[in-house]
Short mmCIF file of C-alpha atoms in Angstrom, two decimals:
data_model
loop_
_atom_site.label_atom_id
_atom_site.label_comp_id
_atom_site.label_asym_id
_atom_site.label_seq_id
_atom_site.Cartn_x
_atom_site.Cartn_y
_atom_site.Cartn_z
CA ILE A 1 2.11 7.87 -24.86
CA LYS A 2 1.17 11.46 -24.06
CA LYS A 3 1.04 12.33 -27.77
CA TYR A 4 -1.62 9.80 -28.73
CA LEU A 5 -3.56 9.21 -25.50
CA GLY A 6 -5.74 11.60 -23.55
CA GLN A 7 -5.89 12.09 -19.81
CA PRO A 8 -6.01 10.25 -17.44
CA GLU A 9 -5.44 7.26 -19.76
CA ALA A 10 -1.92 8.38 -20.68
CA ASP A 11 -0.85 8.64 -17.03
CA ILE A 12 -2.35 5.24 -16.25
CA LEU A 13 -0.49 3.60 -19.17
CA ALA A 14 2.77 5.27 -18.12
CA GLY A 15 2.33 3.78 -14.65
CA ILE A 16 1.43 0.32 -15.93
CA LEU A 17 4.20 -0.02 -18.54
CA LEU A 18 6.98 2.25 -17.25
CA GLY A 19 6.33 2.48 -13.52
CA ASP A 20 5.85 6.26 -13.72
CA LYS A 21 2.75 7.00 -11.66
CA SER A 22 3.65 10.60 -10.80
CA GLY A 23 1.02 11.99 -13.16
CA ILE A 24 -1.92 9.99 -11.78
CA GLU A 25 -4.37 12.19 -9.86
CA ASN A 26 -4.63 11.50 -6.14
CA SER A 27 -8.42 11.12 -6.32
CA LEU A 28 -8.10 8.40 -8.96
CA ARG A 29 -5.24 6.66 -7.17
CA ASP A 30 -7.35 6.72 -4.02
CA ARG A 31 -10.02 4.67 -5.83
CA PHE A 32 -7.43 2.00 -6.66
CA ILE A 33 -6.18 1.99 -3.06
CA LYS A 34 -9.67 1.53 -1.63
CA THR A 35 -10.37 -1.43 -3.93
CA GLY A 36 -7.01 -3.10 -3.31
CA THR A 37 -6.06 -2.81 -6.99
CA VAL A 38 -3.38 -0.11 -6.70
CA HIS A 39 -0.73 -2.73 -7.54
CA VAL A 40 -1.70 -2.48 -11.23
CA LEU A 41 -0.51 1.15 -11.34
CA ALA A 42 3.08 0.22 -10.59
CA ILE A 43 5.38 -2.39 -12.09
CA SER A 44 5.06 -5.57 -10.05
CA GLY A 45 5.45 -9.31 -10.38
CA LEU A 46 2.18 -9.52 -12.28
CA HIS A 47 3.50 -7.15 -14.94
CA VAL A 48 6.79 -9.04 -15.20
CA GLY A 49 4.90 -12.30 -15.68
CA ILE A 50 2.77 -10.83 -18.46
CA VAL A 51 5.82 -9.32 -20.18
CA ALA A 52 7.67 -12.66 -19.92
CA PHE A 53 4.67 -14.44 -21.49
CA ILE A 54 4.57 -11.94 -24.37
CA ILE A 55 8.32 -12.19 -25.02
CA ILE A 56 8.31 -16.01 -25.02
CA LEU A 57 5.27 -16.09 -27.30
CA ALA A 58 6.87 -13.62 -29.73
CA LEU A 59 10.19 -15.49 -29.82
CA ARG A 60 8.49 -18.84 -30.34
CA LEU A 61 6.61 -17.40 -33.33
CA PHE A 62 10.01 -16.96 -34.97
CA SER A 63 10.80 -20.64 -34.29
CA MET A 64 13.59 -19.81 -31.87
CA PRO A 65 14.98 -22.89 -30.05
CA ARG A 66 13.48 -23.42 -26.62
CA ARG A 67 16.69 -22.96 -24.64
CA VAL A 68 17.71 -19.86 -26.56
CA CYS A 69 14.18 -18.52 -26.10
CA TYR A 70 14.31 -18.90 -22.31
CA ILE A 71 17.80 -17.38 -21.97
CA THR A 72 16.90 -14.45 -24.26
CA THR A 73 13.73 -13.83 -22.25
CA ALA A 74 15.75 -13.78 -19.03
CA PHE A 75 18.08 -11.09 -20.43
CA LEU A 76 15.18 -9.02 -21.76
CA LEU A 77 13.38 -9.21 -18.40
CA ALA A 78 16.51 -7.98 -16.64
CA ALA A 79 16.69 -5.06 -19.08
CA TYR A 80 12.99 -4.31 -18.50
CA ALA A 81 13.53 -4.31 -14.71
CA VAL A 82 16.33 -1.75 -15.06
CA LEU A 83 14.24 0.35 -17.48
CA THR A 84 11.33 0.56 -15.04
CA GLY A 85 13.40 1.59 -12.02
CA ALA A 86 14.17 -1.81 -10.46
CA ASN A 87 11.91 -1.41 -7.42
CA THR A 88 11.63 -4.26 -4.94
CA PRO A 89 8.60 -6.10 -6.45
CA VAL A 90 10.14 -5.93 -9.93
CA VAL A 91 13.52 -7.20 -8.74
CA ARG A 92 11.84 -10.03 -6.81
CA ALA A 93 9.72 -11.06 -9.78
CA THR A 94 12.61 -10.73 -12.24
CA LEU A 95 14.98 -12.81 -10.11
CA MET A 96 12.31 -15.50 -9.71
CA ALA A 97 11.53 -15.46 -13.43
CA VAL A 98 15.21 -15.64 -14.36
CA ALA A 99 15.75 -18.57 -11.97
CA VAL A 100 12.75 -20.41 -13.46
CA LEU A 101 13.80 -19.68 -17.05
CA VAL A 102 17.39 -20.79 -16.49
CA GLY A 103 16.12 -23.94 -14.78
CA LYS A 104 13.86 -24.71 -17.73
CA ALA A 105 16.70 -24.07 -20.17
CA LEU A 106 18.84 -26.58 -18.25
CA ASN A 107 15.93 -29.07 -17.91
CA LYS A 108 16.01 -28.81 -14.13
CA LYS A 109 13.07 -29.36 -11.77
CA ILE A 110 11.69 -26.00 -10.63
CA ASP A 111 10.85 -25.28 -6.99
CA VAL A 112 9.05 -21.94 -6.82
CA LEU A 113 9.67 -21.48 -3.09
CA ASN A 114 13.40 -22.00 -3.64
CA CYS A 115 13.33 -19.38 -6.41
CA LEU A 116 11.52 -17.01 -4.06
CA GLY A 117 14.11 -17.68 -1.37
CA ILE A 118 16.97 -16.91 -3.78
CA ALA A 119 15.29 -13.64 -4.74
CA GLY A 120 14.84 -12.69 -1.08
CA ILE A 121 18.48 -13.46 -0.20
CA VAL A 122 19.82 -11.42 -3.13
CA ILE A 123 17.59 -8.42 -2.36
CA LEU A 124 18.32 -8.40 1.39
CA PHE A 125 22.04 -8.94 0.79
CA SER A 126 22.09 -5.75 -1.28
CA ASN A 127 20.01 -3.82 1.29
CA PRO A 128 19.02 -5.54 4.58
CA LEU A 129 16.81 -2.58 5.57
CA LEU A 130 14.36 -3.52 2.82
CA LEU A 131 13.07 -6.16 5.22
CA PHE A 132 11.09 -3.34 6.86
CA ASP A 133 9.92 -1.86 3.54
CA ALA A 134 6.19 -2.15 2.77
CA GLY A 135 6.85 -3.03 -0.87
CA PHE A 136 9.20 -5.89 0.08
CA GLN A 137 6.79 -7.27 2.67
CA LEU A 138 3.76 -7.07 0.38
CA SER A 139 5.58 -8.57 -2.58
CA PHE A 140 6.88 -11.63 -0.74
CA ALA A 141 3.81 -12.15 1.45
CA THR A 142 1.58 -12.13 -1.62
CA VAL A 143 3.62 -14.73 -3.49
CA ILE A 144 4.04 -17.01 -0.46
CA SER A 145 0.32 -16.89 0.29
CA ILE A 146 -0.60 -17.65 -3.33
CA ILE A 147 1.83 -20.58 -3.50
CA ILE A 148 0.52 -22.09 -0.25
CA PHE A 149 -3.20 -21.41 -0.37
CA ALA A 150 -4.27 -20.96 -4.01
CA PRO A 151 -3.92 -24.65 -5.06
CA ARG A 152 -6.02 -25.84 -2.12
CA LEU A 153 -8.61 -23.14 -2.61
CA GLU A 154 -8.93 -24.20 -6.26
CA ILE A 155 -9.71 -27.73 -5.08
CA ILE A 156 -12.30 -26.44 -2.61
CA LEU A 157 -13.92 -24.36 -5.38
CA ASN A 158 -13.75 -27.36 -7.78
CA ALA A 159 -11.98 -25.21 -10.36
CA GLY A 160 -10.43 -28.22 -12.05
CA LEU A 161 -13.76 -30.01 -12.38
CA SER A 162 -15.64 -27.19 -14.13
CA LYS A 163 -16.49 -28.10 -17.72
CA ASN A 164 -17.20 -24.47 -18.50
CA GLN A 165 -13.83 -22.78 -19.18
CA PHE A 166 -15.13 -19.37 -18.15
CA ALA A 167 -16.41 -20.75 -14.82
CA ALA A 168 -13.07 -22.48 -14.25
CA TYR A 169 -11.22 -19.21 -14.95
CA LEU A 170 -13.42 -17.34 -12.47
CA LYS A 171 -12.87 -19.96 -9.76
CA ARG A 172 -9.09 -20.00 -10.27
CA SER A 173 -8.99 -16.21 -10.24
CA MET A 174 -11.09 -16.14 -7.08
CA ALA A 175 -8.74 -18.64 -5.42
CA VAL A 176 -5.63 -16.62 -6.31
CA SER A 177 -7.24 -13.31 -5.32
CA LEU A 178 -8.47 -14.67 -1.97
CA ALA A 179 -5.11 -16.29 -1.21
CA ALA A 180 -3.19 -13.10 -2.03
CA TRP A 181 -5.52 -10.89 0.03
CA ALA A 182 -5.40 -13.19 3.06
CA GLY A 183 -1.62 -13.04 3.14
CA ILE A 184 -1.32 -9.26 3.15
CA ILE A 185 -4.23 -8.11 5.37
CA PRO A 186 -2.01 -7.37 8.42
CA ILE A 187 0.67 -5.64 6.33
CA ILE A 188 -1.88 -3.38 4.63
CA ALA A 189 -3.54 -2.62 7.97
CA TYR A 190 -0.17 -1.81 9.56
CA HIS A 191 1.19 0.45 6.83
CA PHE A 192 -1.96 1.96 5.30
CA ASN A 193 -4.70 1.58 7.96
CA ILE A 194 -7.20 0.12 5.51
CA ILE A 195 -8.83 -3.25 4.82
CA SER A 196 -10.50 -3.81 1.44
CA PRO A 197 -12.61 -6.99 1.24
CA VAL A 198 -13.86 -5.92 -2.20
CA CYS A 199 -10.39 -6.55 -3.65
CA ILE A 200 -11.18 -10.29 -3.74
CA PHE A 201 -13.75 -9.61 -6.45
CA ALA A 202 -12.31 -6.43 -7.96
CA ASN A 203 -8.99 -8.04 -8.88
CA ILE A 204 -10.66 -10.64 -11.13
CA PRO A 205 -11.75 -8.22 -13.90
CA VAL A 206 -8.92 -5.77 -13.16
CA VAL A 207 -6.15 -8.35 -13.67
CA PHE A 208 -7.80 -9.53 -16.91
CA LEU A 209 -7.98 -5.93 -18.15
CA LEU A 210 -4.37 -5.39 -17.08
CA PHE A 211 -3.26 -8.27 -19.29
CA LEU A 212 -5.08 -6.77 -22.28
CA ILE A 213 -3.67 -3.30 -21.55
CA VAL A 214 -0.08 -4.54 -21.26
CA VAL A 215 -0.34 -6.53 -24.51
CA SER A 216 -2.01 -3.74 -26.47
CA GLY A 217 0.18 -1.09 -24.83
CA MET A 218 3.40 -2.86 -25.82
CA ALA A 219 2.05 -3.29 -29.36
CA PHE A 220 1.14 0.42 -29.43
CA ILE A 221 4.65 1.49 -28.38
CA SER A 222 6.47 -1.06 -30.58
CA PHE A 223 4.56 -0.47 -33.80
CA GLY A 224 4.09 3.25 -33.11
CA PHE A 225 7.80 3.90 -33.51
CA VAL A 226 8.00 2.05 -36.82
CA PHE A 227 4.58 2.67 -38.39
CA ALA A 228 3.20 6.02 -37.30
CA PHE A 229 -0.17 5.40 -38.97
CA LEU A 230 -0.71 2.36 -36.73
CA ALA A 231 -0.06 4.32 -33.55
CA SER A 232 -3.48 6.00 -33.61
CA ILE A 233 -5.25 2.67 -34.14
CA PHE A 234 -3.48 0.95 -31.25
CA ALA A 235 -3.84 4.07 -29.09
CA ALA A 236 -7.61 4.03 -29.52
CA GLY A 237 -7.78 0.41 -28.37
CA VAL A 238 -5.52 1.04 -25.36
CA GLU A 239 -7.46 4.15 -24.38
CA PHE A 240 -10.74 2.23 -24.48
CA LEU A 241 -9.37 -0.58 -22.27
CA ILE A 242 -7.98 1.87 -19.72
CA ALA A 243 -11.32 3.72 -19.64
CA VAL A 244 -13.04 0.39 -18.88
CA LEU A 245 -10.45 -0.28 -16.16
CA ILE A 246 -11.14 3.07 -14.51
CA LYS A 247 -14.92 2.60 -14.63
CA THR A 248 -14.54 -0.90 -13.16
CA VAL A 249 -12.44 0.34 -10.25
CA VAL A 250 -14.82 3.25 -9.57
CA MET A 251 -17.77 0.85 -9.59
CA PHE A 252 -16.17 -1.47 -7.02
CA SER A 253 -15.04 1.45 -4.83
CA ASN A 254 -18.65 2.67 -4.59
CA MET A 255 -19.98 -0.68 -3.34
CA PRO A 256 -21.20 -0.89 0.27
CA LEU A 257 -18.54 -2.22 2.69
CA ALA A 258 -15.98 -2.18 -0.13
CA PHE A 259 -13.36 -1.01 2.37
CA PHE A 260 -13.04 0.31 5.89
CA TRP A 261 -10.39 2.18 7.79
CA THR A 262 -8.73 0.56 10.77
CA HIS A 263 -6.07 1.42 13.31
CA LYS A 264 -2.39 0.58 12.89
CA TRP A 265 -2.18 -3.10 13.82
CA SER A 266 0.12 -4.02 16.68
CA PHE A 267 2.79 -6.72 16.61
CA LEU A 268 0.52 -8.89 18.76
CA GLU A 269 -2.38 -8.57 16.30
CA ILE A 270 -0.19 -9.29 13.27
CA THR A 271 1.33 -12.35 14.96
CA GLY A 272 -2.10 -13.59 16.01
CA PHE A 273 -3.47 -13.23 12.49
CA TYR A 274 -0.62 -15.20 10.91
CA ILE A 275 -0.94 -17.94 13.55
CA VAL A 276 -4.59 -18.29 12.55
CA LEU A 277 -3.59 -18.29 8.87
CA ALA A 278 -0.93 -20.95 9.45
CA THR A 279 -3.40 -23.07 11.41
CA LEU A 280 -5.92 -22.74 8.59
CA GLY A 281 -3.23 -23.75 6.09
CA LEU A 282 -2.42 -26.90 8.07
CA SER A 283 -6.09 -27.82 8.16
CA LEU A 284 -6.26 -27.49 4.36
CA TYR A 285 -3.27 -29.75 3.74
CA LYS A 286 -3.78 -32.25 6.55
CA LYS A 287 -7.24 -33.78 6.78
CA GLU A 288 -6.44 -35.31 10.15
CA PHE A 289 -5.58 -31.87 11.57
CA PRO A 290 -8.16 -31.12 14.33
CA LYS A 291 -10.61 -28.47 13.16
CA SER A 292 -11.03 -27.45 16.79
CA ARG A 293 -7.52 -26.00 16.75
CA VAL A 294 -8.51 -23.70 13.90
CA ILE A 295 -11.52 -22.50 15.88
CA ILE A 296 -9.40 -21.97 19.01
CA ALA A 297 -6.79 -20.01 17.06
CA MET A 298 -9.50 -17.82 15.52
CA LEU A 299 -11.08 -17.15 18.92
CA ILE A 300 -7.71 -16.23 20.41
CA PHE A 301 -7.04 -13.83 17.55
CA LEU A 302 -10.49 -12.25 17.87
CA ASN A 303 -9.87 -11.70 21.58
CA ILE A 304 -6.54 -10.03 20.83
CA PHE A 305 -8.18 -7.97 18.12
CA VAL A 306 -11.01 -6.76 20.32
CA TYR A 307 -8.69 -6.14 23.26
CA SER A 308 -6.42 -3.98 21.11
CA GLY A 309 -9.38 -1.86 20.03
CA VAL A 310 -10.14 -2.84 16.46
CA SER A 311 -12.81 -0.19 16.25
CA SER A 312 -10.50 2.64 17.26
CA GLY A 313 -9.83 3.47 13.62
CA THR A 314 -13.50 3.82 12.75
CA GLN A 315 -14.93 5.51 15.85
CA TYR A 316 -14.44 8.92 14.29
CA ASP A 317 -13.95 10.55 10.93
CA VAL A 318 -11.88 13.49 12.13
CA ARG A 319 -10.40 14.46 15.50
CA CYS A 320 -9.70 18.13 16.15
CA ALA A 321 -7.25 19.41 18.77
CA VAL A 322 -6.56 23.10 19.47
CA LEU A 323 -3.10 23.76 20.91
CA ASP A 324 -1.49 26.86 22.42
CA VAL A 325 1.89 27.18 20.69
CA GLY A 326 2.98 30.41 22.40
CA HIS A 327 2.71 32.81 19.46
CA GLY A 328 -0.86 31.83 18.75
CA ASP A 329 -3.04 28.75 18.40
CA ALA A 330 -2.68 25.71 16.19
CA ILE A 331 -5.38 23.31 15.03
CA VAL A 332 -4.40 19.67 14.48
CA LEU A 333 -6.76 17.49 12.46
CA GLU A 334 -6.33 13.71 12.76
CA PHE A 335 -8.22 11.61 10.21
CA ALA A 336 -9.45 8.02 10.59
CA ASN A 337 -6.69 6.67 8.34
CA GLY A 338 -3.98 8.15 10.58
CA ALA A 339 -3.17 11.15 8.40
CA ARG A 340 -2.73 14.53 10.11
CA SER A 341 -3.03 18.15 9.06
CA GLU A 342 -1.95 21.25 10.96
CA GLU A 343 -3.17 24.83 10.63
CA HIS A 344 -1.95 27.89 12.55
CA THR A 345 -4.23 30.76 13.53
CA SER A 346 -2.24 33.19 11.44
CA GLU A 347 -2.82 31.03 8.38
CA LEU A 348 -6.51 30.67 9.18
CA GLN A 349 -6.90 34.43 9.58
CA SER A 350 -5.23 35.05 6.24
CA HIS A 351 -7.96 32.99 4.59
#
């Protein structure tokens, strides 16, 4: 990767395909964080799904029997999960994919929520403390929210009735993106002190570009080892796609109100938000569900939100405190996102 691709494209591809994001510059990673698209820089369920699709497609081209194809794909996905470090989102996605593939191989009816439950039990059995890990919470909250809300949002957006395939794709993508974002707002606010409304729109082109990058990137690595002369050709295509990805993310990050910092949400705020979300979900699935209850739940949450001081995270950009530490003075800088920096007078004088 580093031989044929320039920077920062090589570091981005290493993060997307191998889960190695150590080389990505902080300023660039910050753009992805602000647009809610940072998930593409690390191996996640989306990557596992794309890889599974590519493997199945490749095996079917060789006329491999369906059952053998599914079982082989399951083994290859497990190997890919180990290769990329087996972090929580990858393990969750791999376990779900393996459960689905085995079920299809045995001609069994697939229940996605059951597969998700199996993945959660296996992961927590191996390490119960992962329940409090941000990656675990984001991974499972995203999938649950998509499973529950995306189908209904597609109906509301009339995605299935669109004669134009491109319009239908956009509506489905919007439904999935909105459902995923709604499910993780409190978790993101709690762990990272940021809310990024622009991610609803940014993820539509970014996910499409990710699919193209994964496909072309795997072709680049696969054929590059065997046919060196093809490596440069594939590398040029991958580099172009990653450059487009970067420009897209930068464009969305520069939009007005793309993101805003917030305080660390309390347990009361998180609970209130999910009560509102659950109430909204019931109103989508049950037509007879009183809409007034949704409004009441939203008003209760807004009261909790305002009472807790939602604006506390955006009232200032930087707070400065000067402390007497005995052997001199220390300056503590507290930023709006919760980060802190300390400087001692001796260090300041040396500069």
